[in-house]
mmCIF file of N, CA and C in Angstrom:
data_model
loop_
_atom_site.group_PDB
_atom_site.id
_atom_site.type_symbol
_atom_site.label_atom_id
_atom_site.label_comp_id
_atom_site.label_asym_id
_atom_site.label_seq_id
_atom_site.Cartn_x
_atom_site.Cartn_y
_atom_site.Cartn_z
ATOM 1 N N UNK A 554 0.846 -1.174 0.000
ATOM 2 C CA UNK A 554 0.000 0.000 0.000
ATOM 3 C C UNK A 554 0.890 1.234 0.000
ATOM 4 N N UNK A 555 0.624 2.160 -0.897
ATOM 5 C CA UNK A 555 1.423 3.385 -0.926
ATOM 6 C C UNK A 555 1.414 4.090 0.434
ATOM 7 N N UNK A 556 2.586 4.477 0.880
ATOM 8 C CA UNK A 556 2.735 5.198 2.131
ATOM 9 C C UNK A 556 3.343 4.368 3.244
ATOM 10 N N UNK A 557 3.169 3.066 3.212
ATOM 11 C CA UNK A 557 3.701 2.211 4.279
ATOM 12 C C UNK A 557 5.230 2.259 4.293
ATOM 13 N N UNK A 558 5.851 2.199 3.137
ATOM 14 C CA UNK A 558 7.320 2.243 3.091
ATOM 15 C C UNK A 558 7.847 3.573 3.615
ATOM 16 N N UNK A 559 7.136 4.663 3.355
ATOM 17 C CA UNK A 559 7.552 5.965 3.871
ATOM 18 C C UNK A 559 7.502 5.961 5.396
ATOM 19 N N UNK A 560 6.446 5.368 5.954
ATOM 20 C CA UNK A 560 6.345 5.264 7.416
ATOM 21 C C UNK A 560 7.493 4.415 7.962
ATOM 22 N N UNK A 561 7.793 3.296 7.304
ATOM 23 C CA UNK A 561 8.910 2.453 7.732
ATOM 24 C C UNK A 561 10.240 3.178 7.618
ATOM 25 N N UNK A 562 10.357 4.105 6.663
ATOM 26 C CA UNK A 562 11.574 4.903 6.496
ATOM 27 C C UNK A 562 11.612 6.100 7.450
ATOM 28 N N UNK A 563 10.597 6.232 8.311
ATOM 29 C CA UNK A 563 10.574 7.304 9.292
ATOM 30 C C UNK A 563 9.928 8.593 8.821
ATOM 31 N N UNK A 564 9.317 8.585 7.648
ATOM 32 C CA UNK A 564 8.629 9.761 7.102
ATOM 33 C C UNK A 564 7.129 9.611 7.355
ATOM 34 N N UNK A 565 6.742 9.779 8.609
ATOM 35 C CA UNK A 565 5.385 9.478 9.055
ATOM 36 C C UNK A 565 4.338 10.347 8.361
ATOM 37 N N UNK A 566 4.539 11.647 8.339
ATOM 38 C CA UNK A 566 3.542 12.553 7.751
ATOM 39 C C UNK A 566 3.401 12.299 6.258
ATOM 40 N N UNK A 567 4.541 12.179 5.574
ATOM 41 C CA UNK A 567 4.490 11.907 4.136
ATOM 42 C C UNK A 567 3.793 10.566 3.876
ATOM 43 N N UNK A 568 4.088 9.555 4.658
ATOM 44 C CA UNK A 568 3.448 8.257 4.511
ATOM 45 C C UNK A 568 1.951 8.335 4.724
ATOM 46 N N UNK A 569 1.541 9.076 5.741
ATOM 47 C CA UNK A 569 0.113 9.236 6.021
ATOM 48 C C UNK A 569 -0.582 9.946 4.859
ATOM 49 N N UNK A 570 0.047 10.973 4.315
ATOM 50 C CA UNK A 570 -0.533 11.694 3.167
ATOM 51 C C UNK A 570 -0.695 10.754 1.970
ATOM 52 N N UNK A 571 0.311 9.930 1.704
ATOM 53 C CA UNK A 571 0.226 8.988 0.585
ATOM 54 C C UNK A 571 -0.878 7.950 0.815
ATOM 55 N N UNK A 572 -1.031 7.482 2.054
ATOM 56 C CA UNK A 572 -2.093 6.520 2.359
ATOM 57 C C UNK A 572 -3.461 7.151 2.116
ATOM 58 N N UNK A 573 -3.645 8.373 2.596
ATOM 59 C CA UNK A 573 -4.918 9.066 2.403
ATOM 60 C C UNK A 573 -5.198 9.272 0.915
ATOM 61 N N UNK A 574 -4.186 9.685 0.149
ATOM 62 C CA UNK A 574 -4.367 9.869 -1.296
ATOM 63 C C UNK A 574 -4.739 8.555 -1.978
ATOM 64 N N UNK A 575 -4.062 7.484 -1.599
ATOM 65 C CA UNK A 575 -4.340 6.183 -2.209
ATOM 66 C C UNK A 575 -5.765 5.761 -1.920
ATOM 67 N N UNK A 576 -6.206 5.882 -0.688
ATOM 68 C CA UNK A 576 -7.574 5.485 -0.334
ATOM 69 C C UNK A 576 -8.585 6.355 -1.074
ATOM 70 N N UNK A 577 -8.330 7.650 -1.129
ATOM 71 C CA UNK A 577 -9.243 8.572 -1.813
ATOM 72 C C UNK A 577 -9.384 8.209 -3.293
ATOM 73 N N UNK A 578 -8.257 8.031 -3.983
ATOM 74 C CA UNK A 578 -8.292 7.688 -5.412
ATOM 75 C C UNK A 578 -8.911 6.311 -5.613
ATOM 76 N N UNK A 579 -8.585 5.374 -4.737
ATOM 77 C CA UNK A 579 -9.136 4.027 -4.828
ATOM 78 C C UNK A 579 -10.658 4.062 -4.738
ATOM 79 N N UNK A 580 -11.182 4.797 -3.779
ATOM 80 C CA UNK A 580 -12.639 4.875 -3.596
ATOM 81 C C UNK A 580 -13.297 5.597 -4.767
ATOM 82 N N UNK A 581 -12.745 6.750 -5.174
ATOM 83 C CA UNK A 581 -13.342 7.533 -6.254
ATOM 84 C C UNK A 581 -13.330 6.773 -7.592
ATOM 85 N N UNK A 582 -12.336 5.923 -7.792
ATOM 86 C CA UNK A 582 -12.220 5.204 -9.066
ATOM 87 C C UNK A 582 -12.945 3.859 -9.071
ATOM 88 N N UNK A 583 -13.462 3.437 -7.922
ATOM 89 C CA UNK A 583 -14.094 2.111 -7.772
ATOM 90 C C UNK A 583 -13.096 0.980 -7.994
ATOM 91 N N UNK A 584 -11.847 1.218 -7.660
ATOM 92 C CA UNK A 584 -10.794 0.270 -8.018
ATOM 93 C C UNK A 584 -10.943 -1.077 -7.314
ATOM 94 N N UNK A 585 -11.382 -1.101 -6.074
ATOM 95 C CA UNK A 585 -11.557 -2.397 -5.402
ATOM 96 C C UNK A 585 -12.609 -3.245 -6.118
ATOM 97 N N UNK A 586 -13.691 -2.620 -6.567
ATOM 98 C CA UNK A 586 -14.712 -3.345 -7.321
ATOM 99 C C UNK A 586 -14.152 -3.836 -8.657
ATOM 100 N N UNK A 587 -13.328 -3.007 -9.294
ATOM 101 C CA UNK A 587 -12.690 -3.386 -10.561
ATOM 102 C C UNK A 587 -11.784 -4.596 -10.346
ATOM 103 N N UNK A 588 -11.005 -4.585 -9.273
ATOM 104 C CA UNK A 588 -10.123 -5.717 -8.958
ATOM 105 C C UNK A 588 -10.955 -6.979 -8.724
ATOM 106 N N UNK A 589 -11.997 -6.850 -7.919
ATOM 107 C CA UNK A 589 -12.860 -7.994 -7.605
ATOM 108 C C UNK A 589 -13.455 -8.598 -8.882
ATOM 109 N N UNK A 590 -14.047 -7.757 -9.706
ATOM 110 C CA UNK A 590 -14.667 -8.244 -10.943
ATOM 111 C C UNK A 590 -13.627 -8.824 -11.901
ATOM 112 N N UNK A 591 -12.456 -8.210 -11.979
ATOM 113 C CA UNK A 591 -11.406 -8.693 -12.878
ATOM 114 C C UNK A 591 -10.918 -10.071 -12.463
ATOM 115 N N UNK A 592 -10.756 -10.291 -11.175
ATOM 116 C CA UNK A 592 -10.318 -11.606 -10.709
ATOM 117 C C UNK A 592 -11.376 -12.678 -10.950
ATOM 118 N N UNK A 593 -12.622 -12.268 -11.072
ATOM 119 C CA UNK A 593 -13.691 -13.221 -11.363
ATOM 120 C C UNK A 593 -13.976 -13.331 -12.865
ATOM 121 N N UNK A 594 -13.136 -12.697 -13.684
ATOM 122 C CA UNK A 594 -13.279 -12.803 -15.132
ATOM 123 C C UNK A 594 -14.411 -11.981 -15.718
ATOM 124 N N UNK A 595 -14.958 -11.081 -14.952
ATOM 125 C CA UNK A 595 -16.061 -10.235 -15.421
ATOM 126 C C UNK A 595 -15.501 -8.902 -15.912
ATOM 127 N N UNK A 596 -14.757 -8.979 -17.004
ATOM 128 C CA UNK A 596 -14.001 -7.836 -17.504
ATOM 129 C C UNK A 596 -14.915 -6.710 -17.971
ATOM 130 N N UNK A 597 -15.969 -7.044 -18.702
ATOM 131 C CA UNK A 597 -16.880 -6.001 -19.180
ATOM 132 C C UNK A 597 -17.533 -5.253 -18.014
ATOM 133 N N UNK A 598 -17.929 -5.995 -16.979
ATOM 134 C CA UNK A 598 -18.514 -5.357 -15.798
ATOM 135 C C UNK A 598 -17.483 -4.476 -15.095
ATOM 136 N N UNK A 599 -16.244 -4.944 -15.052
ATOM 137 C CA UNK A 599 -15.176 -4.157 -14.428
ATOM 138 C C UNK A 599 -14.963 -2.842 -15.179
ATOM 139 N N UNK A 600 -15.003 -2.915 -16.500
ATOM 140 C CA UNK A 600 -14.826 -1.710 -17.315
ATOM 141 C C UNK A 600 -15.949 -0.719 -17.039
ATOM 142 N N UNK A 601 -17.171 -1.220 -16.931
ATOM 143 C CA UNK A 601 -18.312 -0.347 -16.650
ATOM 144 C C UNK A 601 -18.159 0.315 -15.280
ATOM 145 N N UNK A 602 -17.644 -0.410 -14.312
ATOM 146 C CA UNK A 602 -17.484 0.118 -12.950
ATOM 147 C C UNK A 602 -16.327 1.108 -12.824
ATOM 148 N N UNK A 603 -15.392 1.077 -13.755
ATOM 149 C CA UNK A 603 -14.193 1.903 -13.657
ATOM 150 C C UNK A 603 -14.502 3.374 -13.882
ATOM 151 N N UNK A 604 -14.062 4.198 -12.963
ATOM 152 C CA UNK A 604 -14.107 5.648 -13.155
ATOM 153 C C UNK A 604 -12.715 6.044 -13.642
ATOM 154 N N UNK A 605 -12.568 6.110 -14.945
ATOM 155 C CA UNK A 605 -11.257 6.352 -15.553
ATOM 156 C C UNK A 605 -10.674 7.710 -15.176
ATOM 157 N N UNK A 606 -11.528 8.711 -14.978
ATOM 158 C CA UNK A 606 -11.025 10.045 -14.630
ATOM 159 C C UNK A 606 -10.258 10.007 -13.318
ATOM 160 N N UNK A 607 -10.646 9.136 -12.400
ATOM 161 C CA UNK A 607 -9.932 9.013 -11.135
ATOM 162 C C UNK A 607 -8.843 7.955 -11.203
ATOM 163 N N UNK A 608 -9.114 6.843 -11.870
ATOM 164 C CA UNK A 608 -8.139 5.754 -11.883
ATOM 165 C C UNK A 608 -6.853 6.137 -12.604
ATOM 166 N N UNK A 609 -6.930 7.093 -13.524
ATOM 167 C CA UNK A 609 -5.713 7.499 -14.239
ATOM 168 C C UNK A 609 -4.714 8.203 -13.317
ATOM 169 N N UNK A 610 -5.141 8.655 -12.136
ATOM 170 C CA UNK A 610 -4.203 9.200 -11.160
ATOM 171 C C UNK A 610 -3.407 8.102 -10.460
ATOM 172 N N UNK A 611 -3.979 6.914 -10.387
ATOM 173 C CA UNK A 611 -3.417 5.841 -9.576
ATOM 174 C C UNK A 611 -2.010 5.409 -10.000
ATOM 175 N N UNK A 612 -1.754 5.152 -11.293
ATOM 176 C CA UNK A 612 -0.399 4.718 -11.660
ATOM 177 C C UNK A 612 0.680 5.739 -11.292
ATOM 178 N N UNK A 613 0.407 7.001 -11.515
ATOM 179 C CA UNK A 613 1.408 8.023 -11.204
ATOM 180 C C UNK A 613 1.658 8.106 -9.708
ATOM 181 N N UNK A 614 0.595 8.066 -8.927
ATOM 182 C CA UNK A 614 0.758 8.088 -7.473
ATOM 183 C C UNK A 614 1.526 6.852 -7.018
ATOM 184 N N UNK A 615 1.115 5.693 -7.469
ATOM 185 C CA UNK A 615 1.708 4.437 -7.021
ATOM 186 C C UNK A 615 3.195 4.362 -7.368
ATOM 187 N N UNK A 616 3.534 4.688 -8.602
ATOM 188 C CA UNK A 616 4.939 4.618 -9.020
ATOM 189 C C UNK A 616 5.761 5.709 -8.345
ATOM 190 N N UNK A 617 5.192 6.918 -8.194
ATOM 191 C CA UNK A 617 5.924 7.975 -7.493
ATOM 192 C C UNK A 617 6.218 7.569 -6.051
ATOM 193 N N UNK A 618 5.240 6.973 -5.391
ATOM 194 C CA UNK A 618 5.442 6.546 -4.007
ATOM 195 C C UNK A 618 6.518 5.463 -3.937
ATOM 196 N N UNK A 619 6.548 4.558 -4.911
ATOM 197 C CA UNK A 619 7.621 3.550 -4.942
ATOM 198 C C UNK A 619 8.974 4.216 -5.137
ATOM 199 N N UNK A 620 9.059 5.162 -6.069
ATOM 200 C CA UNK A 620 10.309 5.883 -6.292
ATOM 201 C C UNK A 620 10.729 6.613 -5.020
ATOM 202 N N UNK A 621 9.795 7.275 -4.384
ATOM 203 C CA UNK A 621 10.097 8.043 -3.185
ATOM 204 C C UNK A 621 10.630 7.140 -2.071
ATOM 205 N N UNK A 622 10.006 5.989 -1.874
ATOM 206 C CA UNK A 622 10.463 5.039 -0.855
ATOM 207 C C UNK A 622 11.853 4.508 -1.204
ATOM 208 N N UNK A 623 12.058 4.172 -2.459
ATOM 209 C CA UNK A 623 13.357 3.701 -2.944
ATOM 210 C C UNK A 623 14.424 4.769 -2.706
ATOM 211 N N UNK A 624 14.095 5.995 -3.015
ATOM 212 C CA UNK A 624 15.025 7.116 -2.842
ATOM 213 C C UNK A 624 15.305 7.373 -1.358
ATOM 214 N N UNK A 625 14.260 7.375 -0.536
ATOM 215 C CA UNK A 625 14.432 7.582 0.904
ATOM 216 C C UNK A 625 15.272 6.491 1.549
ATOM 217 N N UNK A 626 15.185 5.282 1.031
ATOM 218 C CA UNK A 626 15.929 4.153 1.593
ATOM 219 C C UNK A 626 17.379 4.126 1.123
ATOM 220 N N UNK A 627 17.771 5.100 0.288
ATOM 221 C CA UNK A 627 19.162 5.187 -0.145
ATOM 222 C C UNK A 627 19.404 4.761 -1.576
ATOM 223 N N UNK A 628 18.380 4.322 -2.274
ATOM 224 C CA UNK A 628 18.537 3.967 -3.681
ATOM 225 C C UNK A 628 18.463 5.213 -4.544
ATOM 226 N N UNK A 629 18.609 5.022 -5.808
ATOM 227 C CA UNK A 629 18.437 6.134 -6.735
ATOM 228 C C UNK A 629 19.577 7.133 -6.751
ATOM 229 N N UNK A 630 20.738 6.736 -6.295
ATOM 230 C CA UNK A 630 21.875 7.662 -6.276
ATOM 231 C C UNK A 630 22.560 7.771 -7.642
ATOM 232 N N UNK A 631 22.332 6.779 -8.491
ATOM 233 C CA UNK A 631 22.914 6.813 -9.826
ATOM 234 C C UNK A 631 22.198 7.882 -10.655
ATOM 235 N N UNK A 632 22.888 8.450 -11.628
ATOM 236 C CA UNK A 632 22.240 9.462 -12.470
ATOM 237 C C UNK A 632 21.039 8.885 -13.218
ATOM 238 N N UNK A 633 19.989 9.660 -13.249
ATOM 239 C CA UNK A 633 18.766 9.325 -14.002
ATOM 240 C C UNK A 633 18.118 8.015 -13.569
ATOM 241 N N UNK A 634 18.287 7.649 -12.316
ATOM 242 C CA UNK A 634 17.692 6.406 -11.808
ATOM 243 C C UNK A 634 16.167 6.463 -11.806
ATOM 244 N N UNK A 635 15.609 7.648 -11.882
ATOM 245 C CA UNK A 635 14.157 7.814 -11.861
ATOM 246 C C UNK A 635 13.494 7.460 -13.192
ATOM 247 N N UNK A 636 14.253 7.409 -14.267
ATOM 248 C CA UNK A 636 13.663 7.245 -15.602
ATOM 249 C C UNK A 636 12.850 5.955 -15.750
ATOM 250 N N UNK A 637 13.342 4.780 -15.307
ATOM 251 C CA UNK A 637 12.485 3.589 -15.424
ATOM 252 C C UNK A 637 11.174 3.710 -14.645
ATOM 253 N N UNK A 638 11.205 4.389 -13.520
ATOM 254 C CA UNK A 638 9.975 4.607 -12.754
ATOM 255 C C UNK A 638 9.007 5.486 -13.545
ATOM 256 N N UNK A 639 9.520 6.570 -14.105
ATOM 257 C CA UNK A 639 8.670 7.503 -14.856
ATOM 258 C C UNK A 639 8.045 6.825 -16.075
ATOM 259 N N UNK A 640 8.832 6.057 -16.804
ATOM 260 C CA UNK A 640 8.292 5.375 -17.974
ATOM 261 C C UNK A 640 7.320 4.266 -17.577
ATOM 262 N N UNK A 641 7.527 3.654 -16.419
ATOM 263 C CA UNK A 641 6.574 2.656 -15.923
ATOM 264 C C UNK A 641 5.213 3.298 -15.695
ATOM 265 N N UNK A 642 5.199 4.432 -15.009
ATOM 266 C CA UNK A 642 3.935 5.137 -14.766
ATOM 267 C C UNK A 642 3.283 5.531 -16.082
ATOM 268 N N UNK A 643 4.088 6.008 -17.018
ATOM 269 C CA UNK A 643 3.566 6.424 -18.323
ATOM 270 C C UNK A 643 2.918 5.245 -19.055
ATOM 271 N N UNK A 644 3.616 4.116 -19.127
ATOM 272 C CA UNK A 644 3.087 2.972 -19.868
ATOM 273 C C UNK A 644 1.883 2.340 -19.173
ATOM 274 N N UNK A 645 1.871 2.319 -17.844
ATOM 275 C CA UNK A 645 0.695 1.814 -17.142
ATOM 276 C C UNK A 645 -0.513 2.697 -17.466
ATOM 277 N N UNK A 646 -0.306 4.006 -17.475
ATOM 278 C CA UNK A 646 -1.400 4.931 -17.794
ATOM 279 C C UNK A 646 -1.878 4.730 -19.224
ATOM 280 N N UNK A 647 -0.959 4.532 -20.161
ATOM 281 C CA UNK A 647 -1.348 4.247 -21.547
ATOM 282 C C UNK A 647 -2.168 2.955 -21.607
ATOM 283 N N UNK A 648 -1.727 1.934 -20.893
ATOM 284 C CA UNK A 648 -2.492 0.687 -20.833
ATOM 285 C C UNK A 648 -3.884 0.909 -20.278
ATOM 286 N N UNK A 649 -3.982 1.756 -19.279
ATOM 287 C CA UNK A 649 -5.289 2.062 -18.688
ATOM 288 C C UNK A 649 -6.187 2.795 -19.680
ATOM 289 N N UNK A 650 -5.620 3.742 -20.404
ATOM 290 C CA UNK A 650 -6.399 4.520 -21.372
ATOM 291 C C UNK A 650 -7.032 3.607 -22.424
ATOM 292 N N UNK A 651 -6.284 2.624 -22.896
ATOM 293 C CA UNK A 651 -6.776 1.745 -23.954
ATOM 294 C C UNK A 651 -7.439 0.469 -23.425
ATOM 295 N N UNK A 652 -7.549 0.329 -22.122
ATOM 296 C CA UNK A 652 -8.001 -0.929 -21.537
ATOM 297 C C UNK A 652 -9.448 -1.298 -21.843
ATOM 298 N N UNK A 653 -10.267 -0.339 -22.192
ATOM 299 C CA UNK A 653 -11.669 -0.678 -22.469
ATOM 300 C C UNK A 653 -11.889 -1.202 -23.882
ATOM 301 N N UNK A 654 -10.889 -1.059 -24.761
ATOM 302 C CA UNK A 654 -11.061 -1.495 -26.153
ATOM 303 C C UNK A 654 -9.935 -2.388 -26.664
ATOM 304 N N UNK A 655 -8.758 -2.337 -26.075
ATOM 305 C CA UNK A 655 -7.585 -3.056 -26.573
ATOM 306 C C UNK A 655 -7.677 -4.541 -26.221
ATOM 307 N N UNK A 656 -7.530 -5.373 -27.218
ATOM 308 C CA UNK A 656 -7.583 -6.814 -27.023
ATOM 309 C C UNK A 656 -6.242 -7.433 -27.390
ATOM 310 N N UNK A 657 -5.890 -8.478 -26.694
ATOM 311 C CA UNK A 657 -4.695 -9.257 -27.016
ATOM 312 C C UNK A 657 -5.170 -10.660 -27.355
ATOM 313 N N UNK A 658 -4.937 -11.064 -28.591
ATOM 314 C CA UNK A 658 -5.399 -12.370 -29.052
ATOM 315 C C UNK A 658 -6.907 -12.521 -28.976
ATOM 316 N N UNK A 659 -7.616 -11.420 -29.193
ATOM 317 C CA UNK A 659 -9.062 -11.449 -29.143
ATOM 318 C C UNK A 659 -9.650 -11.410 -27.741
ATOM 319 N N UNK A 660 -8.781 -11.221 -26.743
ATOM 320 C CA UNK A 660 -9.235 -11.201 -25.353
ATOM 321 C C UNK A 660 -9.148 -9.781 -24.812
ATOM 322 N N UNK A 661 -10.261 -9.289 -24.303
ATOM 323 C CA UNK A 661 -10.305 -7.982 -23.653
ATOM 324 C C UNK A 661 -9.833 -8.161 -22.215
ATOM 325 N N UNK A 662 -8.755 -7.458 -21.844
ATOM 326 C CA UNK A 662 -8.166 -7.646 -20.520
ATOM 327 C C UNK A 662 -8.685 -6.660 -19.485
ATOM 328 N N UNK A 663 -9.182 -5.517 -19.916
ATOM 329 C CA UNK A 663 -9.825 -4.592 -19.003
ATOM 330 C C UNK A 663 -8.888 -3.674 -18.250
ATOM 331 N N UNK A 664 -9.495 -2.943 -17.328
ATOM 332 C CA UNK A 664 -8.817 -1.831 -16.660
ATOM 333 C C UNK A 664 -7.902 -2.241 -15.520
ATOM 334 N N UNK A 665 -7.764 -3.518 -15.258
ATOM 335 C CA UNK A 665 -6.776 -3.953 -14.276
ATOM 336 C C UNK A 665 -5.636 -4.724 -14.937
ATOM 337 N N UNK A 666 -5.967 -5.718 -15.753
ATOM 338 C CA UNK A 666 -4.941 -6.602 -16.308
ATOM 339 C C UNK A 666 -4.095 -5.935 -17.393
ATOM 340 N N UNK A 667 -4.694 -5.171 -18.295
ATOM 341 C CA UNK A 667 -3.901 -4.554 -19.367
ATOM 342 C C UNK A 667 -2.856 -3.579 -18.815
ATOM 343 N N UNK A 668 -3.205 -2.683 -17.888
ATOM 344 C CA UNK A 668 -2.163 -1.811 -17.339
ATOM 345 C C UNK A 668 -1.031 -2.583 -16.663
ATOM 346 N N UNK A 669 -1.360 -3.688 -16.002
ATOM 347 C CA UNK A 669 -0.322 -4.505 -15.376
ATOM 348 C C UNK A 669 0.620 -5.060 -16.442
ATOM 349 N N UNK A 670 0.079 -5.481 -17.583
ATOM 350 C CA UNK A 670 0.921 -6.009 -18.660
ATOM 351 C C UNK A 670 1.796 -4.931 -19.289
ATOM 352 N N UNK A 671 1.378 -3.673 -19.203
ATOM 353 C CA UNK A 671 2.179 -2.583 -19.750
ATOM 354 C C UNK A 671 3.333 -2.174 -18.827
ATOM 355 N N UNK A 672 3.291 -2.592 -17.556
ATOM 356 C CA UNK A 672 4.358 -2.248 -16.610
ATOM 357 C C UNK A 672 5.735 -2.728 -17.060
ATOM 358 N N UNK A 673 5.918 -4.008 -17.406
ATOM 359 C CA UNK A 673 7.265 -4.433 -17.828
ATOM 360 C C UNK A 673 7.752 -3.706 -19.080
ATOM 361 N N UNK A 674 6.826 -3.342 -19.964
ATOM 362 C CA UNK A 674 7.211 -2.582 -21.156
ATOM 363 C C UNK A 674 7.791 -1.241 -20.725
ATOM 364 N N UNK A 675 7.153 -0.595 -19.768
ATOM 365 C CA UNK A 675 7.644 0.682 -19.254
ATOM 366 C C UNK A 675 8.994 0.561 -18.588
ATOM 367 N N UNK A 676 9.196 -0.501 -17.817
ATOM 368 C CA UNK A 676 10.479 -0.708 -17.148
ATOM 369 C C UNK A 676 11.589 -0.896 -18.180
ATOM 370 N N UNK A 677 11.355 -1.779 -19.145
ATOM 371 C CA UNK A 677 12.368 -2.050 -20.180
ATOM 372 C C UNK A 677 12.656 -0.790 -20.985
ATOM 373 N N UNK A 678 11.606 -0.110 -21.420
ATOM 374 C CA UNK A 678 11.780 1.109 -22.208
ATOM 375 C C UNK A 678 12.525 2.170 -21.394
ATOM 376 N N UNK A 679 12.166 2.330 -20.124
ATOM 377 C CA UNK A 679 12.840 3.293 -19.260
ATOM 378 C C UNK A 679 14.305 2.974 -19.056
ATOM 379 N N UNK A 680 14.619 1.689 -18.856
ATOM 380 C CA UNK A 680 16.031 1.291 -18.702
ATOM 381 C C UNK A 680 16.804 1.521 -19.993
ATOM 382 N N UNK A 681 16.163 1.269 -21.121
ATOM 383 C CA UNK A 681 16.798 1.503 -22.409
ATOM 384 C C UNK A 681 17.091 2.990 -22.610
ATOM 385 N N UNK A 682 16.106 3.827 -22.359
ATOM 386 C CA UNK A 682 16.294 5.272 -22.490
ATOM 387 C C UNK A 682 17.384 5.763 -21.547
ATOM 388 N N UNK A 683 17.369 5.265 -20.319
ATOM 389 C CA UNK A 683 18.397 5.656 -19.336
ATOM 390 C C UNK A 683 19.790 5.263 -19.814
ATOM 391 N N UNK A 684 19.921 4.046 -20.336
ATOM 392 C CA UNK A 684 21.243 3.617 -20.809
ATOM 393 C C UNK A 684 21.704 4.441 -22.009
ATOM 394 N N UNK A 685 20.781 4.806 -22.877
ATOM 395 C CA UNK A 685 21.132 5.660 -24.028
ATOM 396 C C UNK A 685 21.611 7.029 -23.544
ATOM 397 N N UNK A 686 20.892 7.588 -22.586
ATOM 398 C CA UNK A 686 21.288 8.896 -22.050
ATOM 399 C C UNK A 686 22.659 8.807 -21.389
ATOM 400 N N UNK A 687 22.884 7.772 -20.589
ATOM 401 C CA UNK A 687 24.170 7.638 -19.887
ATOM 402 C C UNK A 687 25.326 7.438 -20.860
ATOM 403 N N UNK A 688 25.105 6.735 -21.971
ATOM 404 C CA UNK A 688 26.159 6.528 -22.961
ATOM 405 C C UNK A 688 26.520 7.803 -23.695
ATOM 406 N N UNK A 689 25.525 8.703 -23.830
ATOM 407 C CA UNK A 689 25.750 9.940 -24.591
ATOM 408 C C UNK A 689 26.193 11.115 -23.743
ATOM 409 N N UNK A 690 26.374 10.883 -22.460
ATOM 410 C CA UNK A 690 26.821 11.991 -21.596
ATOM 411 C C UNK A 690 28.318 11.886 -21.375
#
């Protein structure tokens, strides 16, 4: 859950703010219902329940909170270490945007599974971009 790592790192107020934001976005987007329906294979119902205007905030918040915890714990000291995180959030959001219509092999994955599948693409693309930048500096 976003915010727990910040609390463990001793950033209590920041962790509490992230927890409140996560709960707020989760409730406004109906994300728990989307998760429940998606795990039961009711993808069309999950898409109908999704409030995309709110859920599109979730990937950026979630990935930023992971980056922040990683950074607070002493990671991220290398140049441009944030780039894979940023591209992950970007690709998850792109997956979310197209999740109501994009099919893979004729299967509609919906607003939970498709964004998850876009995460590794974002990580790989971000690492590639980071390595290109580091080679050219």
